[in-house]
Amino acid sequence: MTPLDPTDPAVHRTRIAVRWSDMDAFKHINHARMVTLLEEARVDWLASVDPDVAAMLRNSVVAHLEVRYRTPLTHADNPLEVSMWLDRVRSADLTVRYEVRAAGADPTARPAVEASTQLALGDPYTQTLRRLTTEQRARLAPWVRPS
């Protein structure tokens, strides 16, 4: 993957606090907690975008998740710097990519964690997938950075 440009407007960057309870017995961030930290970053992104975009994605559910650990992260790496963007927007789902680094790490250096979540867009009333309109896909375009 090409290194992220620190000025790329498609990439949302946030800092996520690591709690002591996020550590496992080896003093690394526990896998389940990393997934929660990624979710916190996604929520931060949704809070920062246009309210119509946030509403469009409100009923999405995680359909698939991948997390690749390259180096351990610990409490001393606090806060984590999470970069995230949309990798793909399809008719009823989208893929969010993440890079996680220790606080103060070079933003162009290899991330400690690379992850992705595929979000399926649902209709809570009919319990079915909801298709994005052409206009909705256009509203998401500013955050798309294909790999």
C-alpha positions as a Markdown table, in Angstrom:
| # | Residue | x | y | z |
|---|---|---|---|---|
| 1 | Met | 0.0 | 0.0 | 0.0 |
| 2 | Thr | 1.2 | 3.5 | -0.8 |
| 3 | Pro | 2.2 | 5.6 | 2.2 |
| 4 | Leu | -0.5 | 8.0 | 3.3 |
| 5 | Asp | 0.0 | 11.7 | 2.4 |
| 6 | Pro | -0.5 | 13.5 | 5.8 |
| 7 | Thr | -2.4 | 16.2 | 3.9 |
| 8 | Asp | -4.8 | 13.9 | 2.0 |
| 9 | Pro | -8.3 | 15.3 | 2.6 |
| 10 | Ala | -9.8 | 11.8 | 2.0 |
| 11 | Val | -8.2 | 10.5 | 5.2 |
| 12 | His | -9.7 | 11.2 | 8.6 |
| 13 | Arg | -7.2 | 11.3 | 11.4 |
| 14 | Thr | -8.0 | 11.0 | 15.1 |
| 15 | Arg | -6.3 | 10.2 | 18.4 |
| 16 | Ile | -7.8 | 7.4 | 20.5 |
| 17 | Ala | -6.9 | 7.0 | 24.1 |
| 18 | Val | -5.6 | 3.6 | 25.3 |
| 19 | Arg | -7.0 | 2.6 | 28.6 |
| 20 | Trp | -5.1 | 0.4 | 31.1 |
| 21 | Ser | -7.9 | -2.2 | 30.7 |
| 22 | Asp | -7.1 | -2.4 | 26.9 |
| 23 | Met | -3.9 | -4.4 | 27.8 |
| 24 | Asp | -3.6 | -8.2 | 27.7 |
| 25 | Ala | -1.4 | -10.4 | 29.9 |
| 26 | Phe | 1.6 | -9.6 | 27.7 |
| 27 | Lys | 1.0 | -5.8 | 28.1 |
| 28 | His | -0.1 | -5.4 | 24.5 |
| 29 | Ile | -3.4 | -4.0 | 23.3 |
| 30 | Asn | -5.8 | -7.0 | 23.4 |
| 31 | His | -7.4 | -7.9 | 20.0 |
| 32 | Ala | -11.0 | -7.4 | 21.1 |
| 33 | Arg | -10.0 | -4.0 | 22.5 |
| 34 | Met | -8.3 | -3.0 | 19.3 |
| 35 | Val | -11.5 | -3.7 | 17.5 |
| 36 | Thr | -13.3 | -1.4 | 20.0 |
| 37 | Leu | -10.6 | 1.3 | 19.4 |
| 38 | Leu | -11.2 | 1.0 | 15.7 |
| 39 | Glu | -14.9 | 1.5 | 16.3 |
| 40 | Glu | -14.2 | 4.6 | 18.4 |
| 41 | Ala | -12.2 | 6.0 | 15.5 |
| 42 | Arg | -15.1 | 5.3 | 13.2 |
| 43 | Val | -17.6 | 7.0 | 15.5 |
| 44 | Asp | -15.3 | 10.0 | 15.7 |
| 45 | Trp | -15.2 | 10.2 | 11.9 |
| 46 | Leu | -19.0 | 10.0 | 11.8 |
| 47 | Ala | -19.3 | 12.8 | 14.3 |
| 48 | Ser | -17.1 | 15.0 | 12.2 |
| 49 | Val | -18.8 | 14.6 | 8.8 |
| 50 | Asp | -21.9 | 16.2 | 7.4 |
| 51 | Pro | -24.9 | 15.1 | 9.5 |
| 52 | Asp | -26.7 | 13.8 | 6.4 |
| 53 | Val | -23.7 | 11.5 | 5.7 |
| 54 | Ala | -23.6 | 10.3 | 9.3 |
| 55 | Ala | -27.4 | 9.6 | 9.1 |
| 56 | Met | -26.9 | 7.7 | 5.9 |
| 57 | Leu | -24.5 | 5.3 | 7.6 |
| 58 | Arg | -26.2 | 5.2 | 11.0 |
| 59 | Asn | -27.8 | 1.8 | 10.5 |
| 60 | Ser | -24.8 | 0.1 | 9.0 |
| 61 | Val | -23.5 | -3.1 | 10.6 |
| 62 | Val | -20.1 | -4.7 | 10.4 |
| 63 | Ala | -20.3 | -7.5 | 7.8 |
| 64 | His | -16.6 | -8.3 | 7.7 |
| 65 | Leu | -13.5 | -7.3 | 9.7 |
| 66 | Glu | -9.8 | -7.9 | 9.1 |
| 67 | Val | -7.0 | -6.8 | 11.5 |
| 68 | Arg | -3.3 | -7.3 | 10.8 |
| 69 | Tyr | -0.8 | -6.6 | 13.5 |
| 70 | Arg | 2.7 | -5.6 | 12.4 |
| 71 | Thr | 4.1 | -4.5 | 15.7 |
| 72 | Pro | 2.7 | -4.6 | 19.2 |
| 73 | Leu | 1.1 | -1.5 | 20.7 |
| 74 | Thr | 1.1 | -0.9 | 24.4 |
| 75 | His | -0.2 | 1.6 | 26.9 |
| 76 | Ala | 3.0 | 3.7 | 26.5 |
| 77 | Asp | 2.0 | 4.3 | 22.8 |
| 78 | Asn | -1.0 | 6.4 | 24.1 |
| 79 | Pro | -2.8 | 8.0 | 22.4 |
| 80 | Leu | -3.0 | 6.0 | 19.2 |
| 81 | Glu | -3.1 | 7.8 | 16.0 |
| 82 | Val | -5.7 | 6.3 | 13.7 |
| 83 | Ser | -6.0 | 7.2 | 10.0 |
| 84 | Met | -9.0 | 6.0 | 8.2 |
| 85 | Trp | -10.7 | 6.4 | 4.8 |
| 86 | Leu | -13.2 | 4.7 | 2.5 |
| 87 | Asp | -11.5 | 2.1 | 0.3 |
| 88 | Arg | -14.6 | 1.1 | -1.6 |
| 89 | Val | -18.2 | 2.1 | -1.9 |
| 90 | Arg | -20.6 | -0.4 | -3.5 |
| 91 | Ser | -24.3 | -0.4 | -3.9 |
| 92 | Ala | -25.2 | -1.8 | -0.4 |
| 93 | Asp | -21.9 | -1.7 | 1.5 |
| 94 | Leu | -18.6 | 0.1 | 1.9 |
| 95 | Thr | -15.1 | -0.7 | 3.1 |
| 96 | Val | -13.3 | 1.4 | 5.7 |
| 97 | Arg | -9.5 | 1.1 | 5.9 |
| 98 | Tyr | -7.5 | 2.0 | 9.0 |
| 99 | Glu | -3.9 | 2.5 | 9.8 |
| 100 | Val | -3.0 | 2.7 | 13.5 |
| 101 | Arg | 0.3 | 4.1 | 14.8 |
| 102 | Ala | 1.8 | 4.9 | 18.2 |
| 103 | Ala | 1.6 | 8.5 | 19.4 |
| 104 | Gly | 4.2 | 10.7 | 17.7 |
| 105 | Ala | 5.1 | 8.0 | 15.1 |
| 106 | Asp | 5.9 | 9.3 | 11.6 |
| 107 | Pro | 2.6 | 9.3 | 9.7 |
| 108 | Thr | 4.4 | 7.9 | 6.6 |
| 109 | Ala | 6.1 | 5.0 | 8.5 |
| 110 | Arg | 4.7 | 1.5 | 8.3 |
| 111 | Pro | 1.7 | 1.3 | 10.7 |
| 112 | Ala | 1.6 | -1.0 | 13.7 |
| 113 | Val | -1.9 | -2.1 | 12.7 |
| 114 | Glu | -3.7 | -2.3 | 9.4 |
| 115 | Ala | -7.4 | -3.1 | 9.4 |
| 116 | Ser | -10.6 | -2.9 | 7.4 |
| 117 | Thr | -14.3 | -3.2 | 8.1 |
| 118 | Gln | -16.9 | -3.9 | 5.5 |
| 119 | Leu | -20.1 | -2.1 | 6.6 |
| 120 | Ala | -23.4 | -3.4 | 5.2 |
| 121 | Leu | -26.1 | -0.7 | 5.0 |
| 122 | Gly | -29.3 | -1.9 | 6.5 |
| 123 | Asp | -32.9 | -0.8 | 6.8 |
| 124 | Pro | -33.8 | -1.5 | 10.5 |
| 125 | Tyr | -37.5 | -1.6 | 9.7 |
| 126 | Thr | -37.4 | -4.2 | 7.0 |
| 127 | Gln | -34.3 | -6.0 | 8.2 |
| 128 | Thr | -32.9 | -5.9 | 4.7 |
| 129 | Leu | -29.9 | -4.3 | 2.9 |
| 130 | Arg | -30.5 | -0.8 | 1.8 |
| 131 | Arg | -29.0 | 0.4 | -1.6 |
| 132 | Leu | -27.2 | 3.6 | -1.9 |
| 133 | Thr | -28.5 | 6.1 | -4.4 |
| 134 | Thr | -26.2 | 7.8 | -6.9 |
| 135 | Glu | -26.5 | 11.0 | -4.9 |
| 136 | Gln | -25.5 | 9.2 | -1.7 |
| 137 | Arg | -22.5 | 7.6 | -3.3 |
| 138 | Ala | -21.4 | 11.0 | -4.5 |
| 139 | Arg | -21.8 | 12.4 | -0.9 |
| 140 | Leu | -19.3 | 9.7 | 0.2 |
| 141 | Ala | -16.8 | 10.3 | -2.6 |
| 142 | Pro | -14.6 | 12.9 | -0.7 |
| 143 | Trp | -13.5 | 10.1 | 1.7 |
| 144 | Val | -12.8 | 7.5 | -0.9 |
| 145 | Arg | -9.1 | 6.6 | -1.4 |
| 146 | Pro | -8.8 | 3.4 | -3.3 |
| 147 | Ser | -5.9 | 1.1 | -2.4 |
